[in-house]
Amino acid sequence: MQAGDTLRYTKISLVHGSGAMPALGFGTLIPDPVATKQAIKTALEVGFRHFDCAERYRNEEAVGAAMQEVFKVGKVRRQDVFVTTKIWNTNHRPDRVKPAFEASRQRLRLDYIDCYLIHTPFAFQPGAEQDPRDEHGQIIYDSGVTLLDTWQALESLVDEGICKSIGLSDISLEKAQEIVGAARIKPAVVQVEAHPYLPQWELLDFCRRQGIVLLAFAALGHGMEPKLVEHPVITAIARRVNKTPAQVVLAWAIQRGTALLTTSTLPRYIQENFEVSTLPDDAVQEISDSVTTRVRFNPVVETGVPGFIPRAL
Ligand SMILES: NC(=O)c1ccc[n+]([C@@H]2O[C@H](COP(=O)([O-])OP(=O)(O)OC[C@H]3O[C@@H](n4cnc5c(N)ncnc54)[C@H](OP(=O)(O)O)[C@@H]3O)[C@@H](O)[C@H]2O)c1
């Protein structure tokens, strides 16, 4: 690491909504609550100050418990941490939005949420079953609500001051444009899968012009094949700059102007992923130009069905 390098502390001020998002974020899609709690505590201790949660992950209690334990020690304060959570597809009806938000907020044991996202643009049949299916095993969608209806209910949460910003997730450029065009409070954040195999340049350009943070999930490609950390362009740069391939991929994400999410339950990976530092500009350019493999690992964007979840929930 270069002395004084501050890349890991990069914060992106929100143009829509208030606050600033640390670019380096830790994801909480970890099925086991004990492992979740331990990973969050480790992530806070090594320095992560941005956490991405969701009611769909069914572990907000464990995330909340871990944060409270760390806050109690006194070295990290609530206001130093940026917490995002997401409303699930079964709660898109406007009358379900505030109860879903409040339930997440209480499970997370927080008095406000920094950013509340619509997890996917697909509304499912309302109810307690997160994956409502018919007798043929097909997801039951809800045609009685539009994405804009849900968006307007999220705007009310910002008006009430219990949520500092709102945004979209798993969204196409076209749908994002639609909401941006109609919104009273514009999305502060758009969370989508993004990494060198799926750079999302067009969406990133739109987000930049609109003052929206593009938050890249699966920044390390979900750890799936073909492995990003084994791509020859990445490994050659890693050797050249004396960093690990994961650190190279994460630095690229920050230096091209996105925020990112990465996840691990292994303390050594959590530490490694926080210890990113600035890449030379030519290395950033080389990744953008020379990694030409194109893979979308997560099909949730097509149907709203979490057909791919990296570990069984
Ligand atoms: N909006 C959405 O629909 C959506 C969808 C998916 C995810 N997300 C969010 O994005 C977060 C991040 O996604 P993700 O979990 O796929 O992130 P990721 O960081 O791309 O992938 C995690 C995988 O990479 C491996 N890994 C982590 N650090 C590594 C390192 N330094 N070297 C080598 N391998 C490493 C992990 O291995 P180990 O398992 O061995 O630690 C794990 O298998 C999620 O937790 C969630 O918050 C959102």
mmCIF file of C-alpha atoms and ligand atoms in Angstrom:
data_model
loop_
_atom_site.group_PDB
_atom_site.id
_atom_site.type_symbol
_atom_site.label_atom_id
_atom_site.label_comp_id
_atom_site.label_asym_id
_atom_site.label_seq_id
_atom_site.Cartn_x
_atom_site.Cartn_y
_atom_site.Cartn_z
ATOM 1 C CA MET A 1 0.000 0.000 0.000
ATOM 2 C CA GLN A 2 1.255 3.466 -0.847
ATOM 3 C CA ALA A 3 1.643 5.564 2.324
ATOM 4 C CA GLY A 4 -1.208 8.038 2.675
ATOM 5 C CA ASP A 5 -3.340 6.418 0.001
ATOM 6 C CA THR A 6 -6.956 7.266 0.801
ATOM 7 C CA LEU A 7 -8.852 5.333 -1.891
ATOM 8 C CA ARG A 8 -10.453 3.043 0.717
ATOM 9 C CA TYR A 9 -11.964 6.081 2.461
ATOM 10 C CA THR A 10 -13.550 7.503 -0.699
ATOM 11 C CA LYS A 11 -17.032 8.889 -0.015
ATOM 12 C CA ILE A 12 -19.543 9.891 -2.639
ATOM 13 C CA SER A 13 -21.841 12.747 -1.626
ATOM 14 C CA LEU A 14 -25.442 12.066 -2.522
ATOM 15 C CA VAL A 15 -26.915 14.621 -4.895
ATOM 16 C CA HIS A 16 -30.488 13.443 -4.269
ATOM 17 C CA GLY A 17 -31.161 12.914 -0.579
ATOM 18 C CA SER A 18 -28.647 13.670 2.131
ATOM 19 C CA GLY A 19 -25.425 12.123 3.317
ATOM 20 C CA ALA A 20 -22.424 10.539 1.648
ATOM 21 C CA MET A 21 -21.906 6.907 0.720
ATOM 22 C CA PRO A 22 -18.526 5.283 1.395
ATOM 23 C CA ALA A 23 -17.558 3.821 -1.986
ATOM 24 C CA LEU A 24 -16.334 0.589 -0.422
ATOM 25 C CA GLY A 25 -19.377 -1.321 0.780
ATOM 26 C CA PHE A 26 -19.864 -4.652 2.500
ATOM 27 C CA GLY A 27 -22.760 -6.881 1.421
ATOM 28 C CA THR A 28 -24.764 -8.929 3.911
ATOM 29 C CA LEU A 29 -26.126 -11.692 1.682
ATOM 30 C CA ILE A 30 -24.929 -14.376 4.095
ATOM 31 C CA PRO A 31 -27.531 -17.015 4.997
ATOM 32 C CA ASP A 32 -26.323 -18.111 8.394
ATOM 33 C CA PRO A 33 -27.132 -15.548 11.125
ATOM 34 C CA VAL A 34 -24.120 -16.495 13.256
ATOM 35 C CA ALA A 35 -21.783 -16.100 10.276
ATOM 36 C CA THR A 36 -23.562 -12.849 9.342
ATOM 37 C CA LYS A 37 -23.025 -11.365 12.785
ATOM 38 C CA GLN A 38 -19.368 -12.329 12.873
ATOM 39 C CA ALA A 39 -18.706 -11.033 9.346
ATOM 40 C CA ILE A 40 -20.360 -7.667 10.069
ATOM 41 C CA LYS A 41 -18.369 -7.234 13.265
ATOM 42 C CA THR A 42 -15.139 -8.086 11.451
ATOM 43 C CA ALA A 43 -16.010 -5.743 8.592
ATOM 44 C CA LEU A 44 -16.700 -2.864 11.002
ATOM 45 C CA GLU A 45 -13.491 -3.588 12.890
ATOM 46 C CA VAL A 46 -11.308 -3.585 9.758
ATOM 47 C CA GLY A 47 -12.878 -0.304 8.641
ATOM 48 C CA PHE A 48 -15.908 -0.890 6.395
ATOM 49 C CA ARG A 49 -18.473 1.866 6.983
ATOM 50 C CA HIS A 50 -21.083 0.958 4.375
ATOM 51 C CA PHE A 51 -23.405 -2.066 4.685
ATOM 52 C CA ASP A 52 -25.938 -3.355 2.208
ATOM 53 C CA CYS A 53 -28.913 -5.251 3.646
ATOM 54 C CA ALA A 54 -32.327 -6.453 2.478
ATOM 55 C CA GLU A 55 -35.476 -7.885 4.010
ATOM 56 C CA ARG A 56 -35.059 -10.695 1.432
ATOM 57 C CA TYR A 57 -31.790 -11.779 3.071
ATOM 58 C CA ARG A 58 -33.732 -12.623 6.254
ATOM 59 C CA ASN A 59 -30.806 -11.694 8.460
ATOM 60 C CA GLU A 60 -31.387 -8.029 9.315
ATOM 61 C CA GLU A 61 -31.623 -8.949 13.038
ATOM 62 C CA ALA A 62 -28.123 -10.416 12.959
ATOM 63 C CA VAL A 63 -26.765 -7.349 11.136
ATOM 64 C CA GLY A 64 -28.464 -5.062 13.674
ATOM 65 C CA ALA A 65 -27.135 -7.060 16.626
ATOM 66 C CA ALA A 66 -23.581 -6.944 15.247
ATOM 67 C CA MET A 67 -23.742 -3.177 14.684
ATOM 68 C CA GLN A 68 -25.119 -2.569 18.189
ATOM 69 C CA GLU A 69 -22.324 -4.606 19.762
ATOM 70 C CA VAL A 70 -19.693 -2.616 17.899
ATOM 71 C CA PHE A 71 -21.388 0.752 18.574
ATOM 72 C CA LYS A 72 -21.470 -0.069 22.305
ATOM 73 C CA VAL A 73 -17.683 -0.380 22.429
ATOM 74 C CA GLY A 74 -17.661 3.258 21.336
ATOM 75 C CA LYS A 75 -15.040 3.263 18.555
ATOM 76 C CA VAL A 76 -17.617 3.379 15.766
ATOM 77 C CA ARG A 77 -20.707 5.581 15.949
ATOM 78 C CA ARG A 78 -24.022 5.064 14.172
ATOM 79 C CA GLN A 79 -23.543 8.278 12.213
ATOM 80 C CA ASP A 80 -20.238 6.993 10.819
ATOM 81 C CA VAL A 81 -21.949 4.062 9.107
ATOM 82 C CA PHE A 82 -24.040 4.129 5.929
ATOM 83 C CA VAL A 83 -26.759 1.474 5.983
ATOM 84 C CA THR A 84 -28.857 0.510 2.995
ATOM 85 C CA THR A 85 -31.746 -1.902 3.039
ATOM 86 C CA LYS A 86 -34.279 -2.926 0.426
ATOM 87 C CA ILE A 87 -37.985 -3.504 0.125
ATOM 88 C CA TRP A 88 -38.877 -6.910 -1.313
ATOM 89 C CA ASN A 89 -41.108 -7.565 -4.307
ATOM 90 C CA THR A 90 -44.074 -8.659 -2.167
ATOM 91 C CA ASN A 91 -44.322 -5.230 -0.526
ATOM 92 C CA HIS A 92 -44.664 -2.971 -3.589
ATOM 93 C CA ARG A 93 -48.249 -1.898 -2.841
ATOM 94 C CA PRO A 94 -48.044 1.625 -1.368
ATOM 95 C CA ASP A 95 -49.901 0.644 1.839
ATOM 96 C CA ARG A 96 -47.255 -2.046 2.482
ATOM 97 C CA VAL A 97 -44.233 0.228 2.016
ATOM 98 C CA LYS A 98 -44.062 1.955 5.381
ATOM 99 C CA PRO A 99 -44.784 -1.224 7.407
ATOM 100 C CA ALA A 100 -42.034 -3.045 5.458
ATOM 101 C CA PHE A 101 -39.637 -0.138 6.018
ATOM 102 C CA GLU A 102 -40.429 -0.003 9.745
ATOM 103 C CA ALA A 103 -39.978 -3.757 10.106
ATOM 104 C CA SER A 104 -36.528 -3.551 8.487
ATOM 105 C CA ARG A 105 -35.578 -0.513 10.555
ATOM 106 C CA GLN A 106 -36.562 -2.295 13.768
ATOM 107 C CA ARG A 107 -34.758 -5.507 12.864
ATOM 108 C CA LEU A 108 -31.663 -3.431 12.095
ATOM 109 C CA ARG A 109 -32.162 -1.536 15.383
ATOM 110 C CA LEU A 110 -31.583 1.837 13.726
ATOM 111 C CA ASP A 111 -33.442 5.109 14.166
ATOM 112 C CA TYR A 112 -33.032 5.989 10.488
ATOM 113 C CA ILE A 113 -31.952 4.245 7.283
ATOM 114 C CA ASP A 114 -29.388 5.939 5.027
ATOM 115 C CA CYS A 115 -30.756 4.508 1.813
ATOM 116 C CA TYR A 116 -33.868 2.453 1.037
ATOM 117 C CA LEU A 117 -33.943 0.660 -2.307
ATOM 118 C CA ILE A 118 -36.662 -1.060 -4.272
ATOM 119 C CA HIS A 119 -34.931 -4.458 -4.500
ATOM 120 C CA THR A 120 -36.248 -5.250 -7.979
ATOM 121 C CA PRO A 121 -38.765 -3.524 -10.290
ATOM 122 C CA PHE A 122 -40.995 -6.635 -10.230
ATOM 123 C CA ALA A 123 -44.048 -6.640 -7.945
ATOM 124 C CA PHE A 124 -45.038 -10.057 -6.604
ATOM 125 C CA GLN A 125 -48.370 -11.032 -5.051
ATOM 126 C CA PRO A 126 -48.494 -9.218 -1.700
ATOM 127 C CA GLY A 127 -48.178 -11.340 1.410
ATOM 128 C CA ALA A 128 -45.804 -13.007 3.809
ATOM 129 C CA GLU A 129 -44.536 -15.583 1.270
ATOM 130 C CA GLN A 130 -41.464 -14.039 -0.380
ATOM 131 C CA ASP A 131 -41.693 -16.291 -3.465
ATOM 132 C CA PRO A 132 -45.426 -16.706 -4.124
ATOM 133 C CA ARG A 133 -45.912 -19.395 -6.757
ATOM 134 C CA ASP A 134 -48.913 -20.904 -8.526
ATOM 135 C CA GLU A 135 -49.642 -24.620 -8.906
ATOM 136 C CA HIS A 136 -47.226 -24.774 -11.875
ATOM 137 C CA GLY A 137 -44.396 -23.344 -9.812
ATOM 138 C CA GLN A 138 -44.578 -19.990 -11.605
ATOM 139 C CA ILE A 139 -44.085 -16.762 -9.663
ATOM 140 C CA ILE A 140 -47.318 -14.840 -9.121
ATOM 141 C CA TYR A 141 -46.776 -11.240 -10.138
ATOM 142 C CA ASP A 142 -48.927 -8.340 -8.976
ATOM 143 C CA SER A 143 -50.291 -6.267 -11.847
ATOM 144 C CA GLY A 144 -52.193 -3.981 -9.461
ATOM 145 C CA VAL A 145 -49.274 -1.700 -8.694
ATOM 146 C CA THR A 146 -46.747 0.193 -10.806
ATOM 147 C CA LEU A 147 -43.126 0.898 -9.982
ATOM 148 C CA LEU A 148 -43.996 4.594 -9.829
ATOM 149 C CA ASP A 149 -46.704 3.900 -7.193
ATOM 150 C CA THR A 150 -44.066 2.185 -5.045
ATOM 151 C CA TRP A 151 -41.552 4.936 -5.743
ATOM 152 C CA GLN A 152 -43.973 7.626 -4.556
ATOM 153 C CA ALA A 153 -44.511 5.718 -1.292
ATOM 154 C CA LEU A 154 -40.716 5.688 -0.803
ATOM 155 C CA GLU A 155 -40.647 9.451 -1.403
ATOM 156 C CA SER A 156 -42.965 9.844 1.604
ATOM 157 C CA LEU A 157 -40.391 8.075 3.805
ATOM 158 C CA VAL A 158 -37.826 10.719 2.833
ATOM 159 C CA ASP A 159 -40.380 13.463 3.571
ATOM 160 C CA GLU A 160 -40.805 11.973 7.060
ATOM 161 C CA GLY A 161 -37.038 12.108 7.676
ATOM 162 C CA ILE A 162 -36.758 8.413 8.613
ATOM 163 C CA CYS A 163 -34.905 7.604 5.448
ATOM 164 C CA LYS A 164 -32.120 9.842 4.081
ATOM 165 C CA SER A 165 -32.244 8.684 0.490
ATOM 166 C CA ILE A 166 -33.983 6.220 -1.818
ATOM 167 C CA GLY A 167 -33.031 4.294 -4.906
ATOM 168 C CA LEU A 168 -33.523 1.431 -7.319
ATOM 169 C CA SER A 169 -31.923 -1.956 -7.748
ATOM 170 C CA ASP A 170 -31.761 -4.621 -10.482
ATOM 171 C CA ILE A 171 -33.101 -2.060 -12.907
ATOM 172 C CA SER A 172 -32.586 -1.540 -16.632
ATOM 173 C CA LEU A 173 -31.504 1.801 -18.076
ATOM 174 C CA GLU A 174 -34.972 2.253 -19.623
ATOM 175 C CA LYS A 175 -36.832 1.676 -16.361
ATOM 176 C CA ALA A 176 -34.395 3.886 -14.441
ATOM 177 C CA GLN A 177 -35.013 6.664 -16.990
ATOM 178 C CA GLU A 178 -38.758 6.296 -16.504
ATOM 179 C CA ILE A 179 -38.564 6.731 -12.730
ATOM 180 C CA VAL A 180 -36.026 9.557 -12.919
ATOM 181 C CA GLY A 181 -38.327 11.345 -15.372
ATOM 182 C CA ALA A 182 -41.395 11.042 -13.137
ATOM 183 C CA ALA A 183 -39.899 11.262 -9.647
ATOM 184 C CA ARG A 184 -40.378 14.179 -7.257
ATOM 185 C CA ILE A 185 -37.348 12.920 -5.285
ATOM 186 C CA LYS A 186 -34.914 11.367 -7.741
ATOM 187 C CA PRO A 187 -33.076 8.132 -7.006
ATOM 188 C CA ALA A 188 -29.856 8.762 -5.087
ATOM 189 C CA VAL A 189 -28.539 5.286 -5.862
ATOM 190 C CA VAL A 190 -28.950 2.618 -8.520
ATOM 191 C CA GLN A 191 -27.658 -0.791 -7.433
ATOM 192 C CA VAL A 192 -26.910 -3.275 -10.201
ATOM 193 C CA GLU A 193 -24.514 -6.093 -10.931
ATOM 194 C CA ALA A 194 -21.332 -4.501 -12.266
ATOM 195 C CA HIS A 195 -17.708 -5.655 -12.625
ATOM 196 C CA PRO A 196 -15.164 -5.806 -15.461
ATOM 197 C CA TYR A 197 -17.223 -8.527 -17.229
ATOM 198 C CA LEU A 198 -20.394 -6.380 -16.986
ATOM 199 C CA PRO A 199 -19.165 -2.783 -16.857
ATOM 200 C CA GLN A 200 -22.583 -1.157 -17.405
ATOM 201 C CA TRP A 201 -20.981 1.861 -19.132
ATOM 202 C CA GLU A 202 -24.233 3.183 -20.572
ATOM 203 C CA LEU A 203 -26.026 3.047 -17.220
ATOM 204 C CA LEU A 204 -22.981 4.565 -15.490
ATOM 205 C CA ASP A 205 -22.984 7.438 -17.954
ATOM 206 C CA PHE A 206 -26.709 8.053 -17.341
ATOM 207 C CA CYS A 207 -26.178 7.919 -13.557
ATOM 208 C CA ARG A 208 -23.287 10.410 -13.761
ATOM 209 C CA ARG A 209 -25.367 12.866 -15.759
ATOM 210 C CA GLN A 210 -28.263 12.546 -13.301
ATOM 211 C CA GLY A 211 -26.164 12.779 -10.119
ATOM 212 C CA ILE A 212 -26.982 9.169 -9.183
ATOM 213 C CA VAL A 213 -24.487 6.836 -7.507
ATOM 214 C CA LEU A 214 -24.070 3.562 -9.369
ATOM 215 C CA LEU A 215 -23.556 0.940 -6.658
ATOM 216 C CA ALA A 216 -21.988 -2.204 -8.127
ATOM 217 C CA PHE A 217 -22.995 -5.497 -6.578
ATOM 218 C CA ALA A 218 -21.005 -8.680 -7.219
ATOM 219 C CA ALA A 219 -17.975 -6.442 -7.612
ATOM 220 C CA LEU A 220 -15.885 -9.639 -7.627
ATOM 221 C CA GLY A 221 -18.290 -11.424 -9.961
ATOM 222 C CA HIS A 222 -19.955 -13.400 -7.151
ATOM 223 C CA GLY A 223 -16.734 -15.460 -6.974
ATOM 224 C CA MET A 224 -18.120 -17.525 -9.890
ATOM 225 C CA GLU A 225 -16.531 -18.987 -13.021
ATOM 226 C CA PRO A 226 -14.989 -17.517 -15.113
ATOM 227 C CA LYS A 227 -13.279 -16.063 -12.081
ATOM 228 C CA LEU A 228 -12.452 -12.398 -12.335
ATOM 229 C CA VAL A 229 -9.581 -12.802 -9.895
ATOM 230 C CA GLU A 230 -7.991 -15.286 -12.327
ATOM 231 C CA HIS A 231 -8.344 -13.190 -15.497
ATOM 232 C CA PRO A 232 -4.850 -12.732 -17.004
ATOM 233 C CA VAL A 233 -5.196 -8.932 -17.368
ATOM 234 C CA ILE A 234 -6.153 -8.644 -13.693
ATOM 235 C CA THR A 235 -3.469 -11.019 -12.404
ATOM 236 C CA ALA A 236 -0.751 -9.291 -14.478
ATOM 237 C CA ILE A 237 -1.717 -5.878 -13.096
ATOM 238 C CA ALA A 238 -1.857 -7.325 -9.566
ATOM 239 C CA ARG A 239 1.712 -8.590 -9.908
ATOM 240 C CA ARG A 240 2.852 -5.258 -11.369
ATOM 241 C CA VAL A 241 1.363 -3.124 -8.592
ATOM 242 C CA ASN A 242 1.968 -5.643 -5.800
ATOM 243 C CA LYS A 243 -1.693 -5.998 -4.860
ATOM 244 C CA THR A 244 -4.023 -9.000 -4.901
ATOM 245 C CA PRO A 245 -6.297 -9.520 -7.938
ATOM 246 C CA ALA A 246 -9.358 -8.781 -5.752
ATOM 247 C CA GLN A 247 -7.831 -5.471 -4.657
ATOM 248 C CA VAL A 248 -7.179 -4.568 -8.300
ATOM 249 C CA VAL A 249 -10.800 -5.272 -9.295
ATOM 250 C CA LEU A 250 -12.196 -3.308 -6.334
ATOM 251 C CA ALA A 251 -9.874 -0.331 -6.934
ATOM 252 C CA TRP A 252 -10.948 -0.253 -10.605
ATOM 253 C CA ALA A 253 -14.589 -0.015 -9.480
ATOM 254 C CA ILE A 254 -13.924 2.981 -7.236
ATOM 255 C CA GLN A 255 -11.584 4.745 -9.657
ATOM 256 C CA ARG A 256 -14.066 4.564 -12.531
ATOM 257 C CA GLY A 257 -16.583 6.327 -10.289
ATOM 258 C CA THR A 258 -18.849 3.678 -8.815
ATOM 259 C CA ALA A 259 -19.465 2.528 -5.268
ATOM 260 C CA LEU A 260 -19.264 -1.226 -4.766
ATOM 261 C CA LEU A 261 -20.333 -4.168 -2.642
ATOM 262 C CA THR A 262 -18.252 -7.168 -1.839
ATOM 263 C CA THR A 263 -18.923 -9.949 0.638
ATOM 264 C CA SER A 264 -16.977 -12.574 2.500
ATOM 265 C CA THR A 265 -17.214 -14.457 5.760
ATOM 266 C CA LEU A 266 -13.450 -15.023 5.818
ATOM 267 C CA PRO A 267 -11.625 -12.479 7.992
ATOM 268 C CA ARG A 268 -8.592 -12.523 5.690
ATOM 269 C CA TYR A 269 -10.709 -11.670 2.628
ATOM 270 C CA ILE A 270 -12.618 -8.990 4.577
ATOM 271 C CA GLN A 271 -9.318 -7.377 5.589
ATOM 272 C CA GLU A 272 -7.860 -7.742 2.083
ATOM 273 C CA ASN A 273 -10.933 -6.203 0.480
ATOM 274 C CA PHE A 274 -10.730 -3.145 2.706
ATOM 275 C CA GLU A 275 -7.042 -2.626 1.950
ATOM 276 C CA VAL A 276 -7.525 -1.248 -1.535
ATOM 277 C CA SER A 277 -5.302 1.485 -2.855
ATOM 278 C CA THR A 278 -5.092 3.622 -5.969
ATOM 279 C CA LEU A 279 -4.112 1.968 -9.237
ATOM 280 C CA PRO A 280 -2.101 3.874 -11.851
ATOM 281 C CA ASP A 281 -4.467 5.432 -14.417
ATOM 282 C CA ASP A 282 -3.081 3.230 -17.195
ATOM 283 C CA ALA A 283 -4.006 0.093 -15.203
ATOM 284 C CA VAL A 284 -7.586 1.342 -14.756
ATOM 285 C CA GLN A 285 -7.736 2.016 -18.503
ATOM 286 C CA GLU A 286 -6.227 -1.361 -19.334
ATOM 287 C CA ILE A 287 -8.939 -3.185 -17.352
ATOM 288 C CA SER A 288 -11.660 -1.151 -19.072
ATOM 289 C CA ASP A 289 -10.159 -1.762 -22.533
ATOM 290 C CA SER A 290 -8.637 -5.234 -22.352
ATOM 291 C CA VAL A 291 -11.039 -7.313 -20.290
ATOM 292 C CA THR A 292 -13.478 -8.163 -23.042
ATOM 293 C CA THR A 293 -15.176 -11.202 -21.478
ATOM 294 C CA ARG A 294 -18.870 -10.406 -20.992
ATOM 295 C CA VAL A 295 -20.874 -12.248 -18.319
ATOM 296 C CA ARG A 296 -23.978 -11.415 -16.340
ATOM 297 C CA PHE A 297 -23.918 -13.785 -13.380
ATOM 298 C CA ASN A 298 -27.225 -12.826 -11.781
ATOM 299 C CA PRO A 299 -30.492 -13.156 -13.761
ATOM 300 C CA VAL A 300 -32.674 -11.501 -11.091
ATOM 301 C CA VAL A 301 -32.817 -8.372 -13.280
ATOM 302 C CA GLU A 302 -34.872 -10.271 -15.873
ATOM 303 C CA THR A 303 -37.694 -11.631 -13.693
ATOM 304 C CA GLY A 304 -37.247 -10.407 -10.130
ATOM 305 C CA VAL A 305 -36.917 -14.045 -9.118
ATOM 306 C CA PRO A 306 -33.817 -14.562 -7.022
ATOM 307 C CA GLY A 307 -32.997 -17.655 -9.064
ATOM 308 C CA PHE A 308 -29.396 -16.986 -8.308
ATOM 309 C CA ILE A 309 -28.362 -16.477 -4.745
ATOM 310 C CA PRO A 310 -24.711 -17.243 -4.135
ATOM 311 C CA ARG A 311 -25.408 -19.364 -1.110
ATOM 312 C CA ALA A 312 -28.664 -21.203 -0.366
ATOM 313 C CA LEU A 313 -31.068 -19.104 1.709
HETATM 314 N N1 LIG B 1 -29.504 -6.058 -5.600
HETATM 315 C C1 LIG B 1 -29.392 -7.366 -5.747
HETATM 316 O O1 LIG B 1 -30.269 -8.028 -6.312
HETATM 317 C C2 LIG B 1 -28.181 -8.066 -5.226
HETATM 318 C C3 LIG B 1 -27.868 -9.331 -5.723
HETATM 319 C C4 LIG B 1 -26.741 -9.977 -5.218
HETATM 320 C C5 LIG B 1 -25.952 -9.350 -4.266
HETATM 321 N N2 LIG B 1 -26.298 -8.117 -3.782
HETATM 322 C C6 LIG B 1 -25.505 -7.461 -2.734
HETATM 323 O O2 LIG B 1 -24.168 -7.403 -3.126
HETATM 324 C C7 LIG B 1 -23.336 -7.988 -2.127
HETATM 325 C C8 LIG B 1 -22.082 -8.477 -2.758
HETATM 326 O O3 LIG B 1 -22.357 -9.536 -3.681
HETATM 327 P P1 LIG B 1 -21.457 -10.818 -3.738
HETATM 328 O O4 LIG B 1 -21.561 -11.499 -2.435
HETATM 329 O O5 LIG B 1 -21.743 -11.582 -4.919
HETATM 330 O O6 LIG B 1 -20.021 -10.158 -3.827
HETATM 331 P P2 LIG B 1 -18.670 -10.580 -4.496
HETATM 332 O O7 LIG B 1 -17.648 -9.949 -3.618
HETATM 333 O O8 LIG B 1 -18.688 -10.317 -5.955
HETATM 334 O O9 LIG B 1 -18.594 -12.160 -4.379
HETATM 335 C C9 LIG B 1 -18.425 -12.813 -3.175
HETATM 336 C C10 LIG B 1 -17.594 -14.058 -3.471
HETATM 337 O O10 LIG B 1 -16.251 -13.656 -3.741
HETATM 338 C C11 LIG B 1 -15.376 -14.316 -2.873
HETATM 339 N N3 LIG B 1 -14.347 -13.352 -2.387
HETATM 340 C C12 LIG B 1 -14.532 -12.300 -1.552
HETATM 341 N N4 LIG B 1 -13.364 -11.658 -1.347
HETATM 342 C C13 LIG B 1 -12.437 -12.314 -2.073
HETATM 343 C C14 LIG B 1 -11.042 -12.130 -2.268
HETATM 344 N N5 LIG B 1 -10.387 -11.138 -1.678
HETATM 345 N N6 LIG B 1 -10.389 -12.992 -3.094
HETATM 346 C C15 LIG B 1 -11.045 -14.009 -3.697
HETATM 347 N N7 LIG B 1 -12.365 -14.231 -3.555
HETATM 348 C C16 LIG B 1 -13.054 -13.391 -2.744
HETATM 349 C C17 LIG B 1 -16.210 -14.783 -1.691
HETATM 350 O O11 LIG B 1 -15.629 -15.947 -1.206
HETATM 351 P P3 LIG B 1 -15.965 -16.538 0.264
HETATM 352 O O12 LIG B 1 -17.375 -17.045 0.167
HETATM 353 O O13 LIG B 1 -14.951 -17.648 0.412
HETATM 354 O O14 LIG B 1 -15.800 -15.462 1.226
HETATM 355 C C18 LIG B 1 -17.572 -15.021 -2.322
HETATM 356 O O15 LIG B 1 -17.642 -16.330 -2.885
HETATM 357 C C19 LIG B 1 -24.255 -9.006 -1.458
HETATM 358 O O16 LIG B 1 -23.831 -9.410 -0.173
HETATM 359 C C20 LIG B 1 -25.529 -8.219 -1.400
HETATM 360 O O17 LIG B 1 -25.480 -7.283 -0.333
HETATM 361 C C21 LIG B 1 -27.379 -7.470 -4.277
#
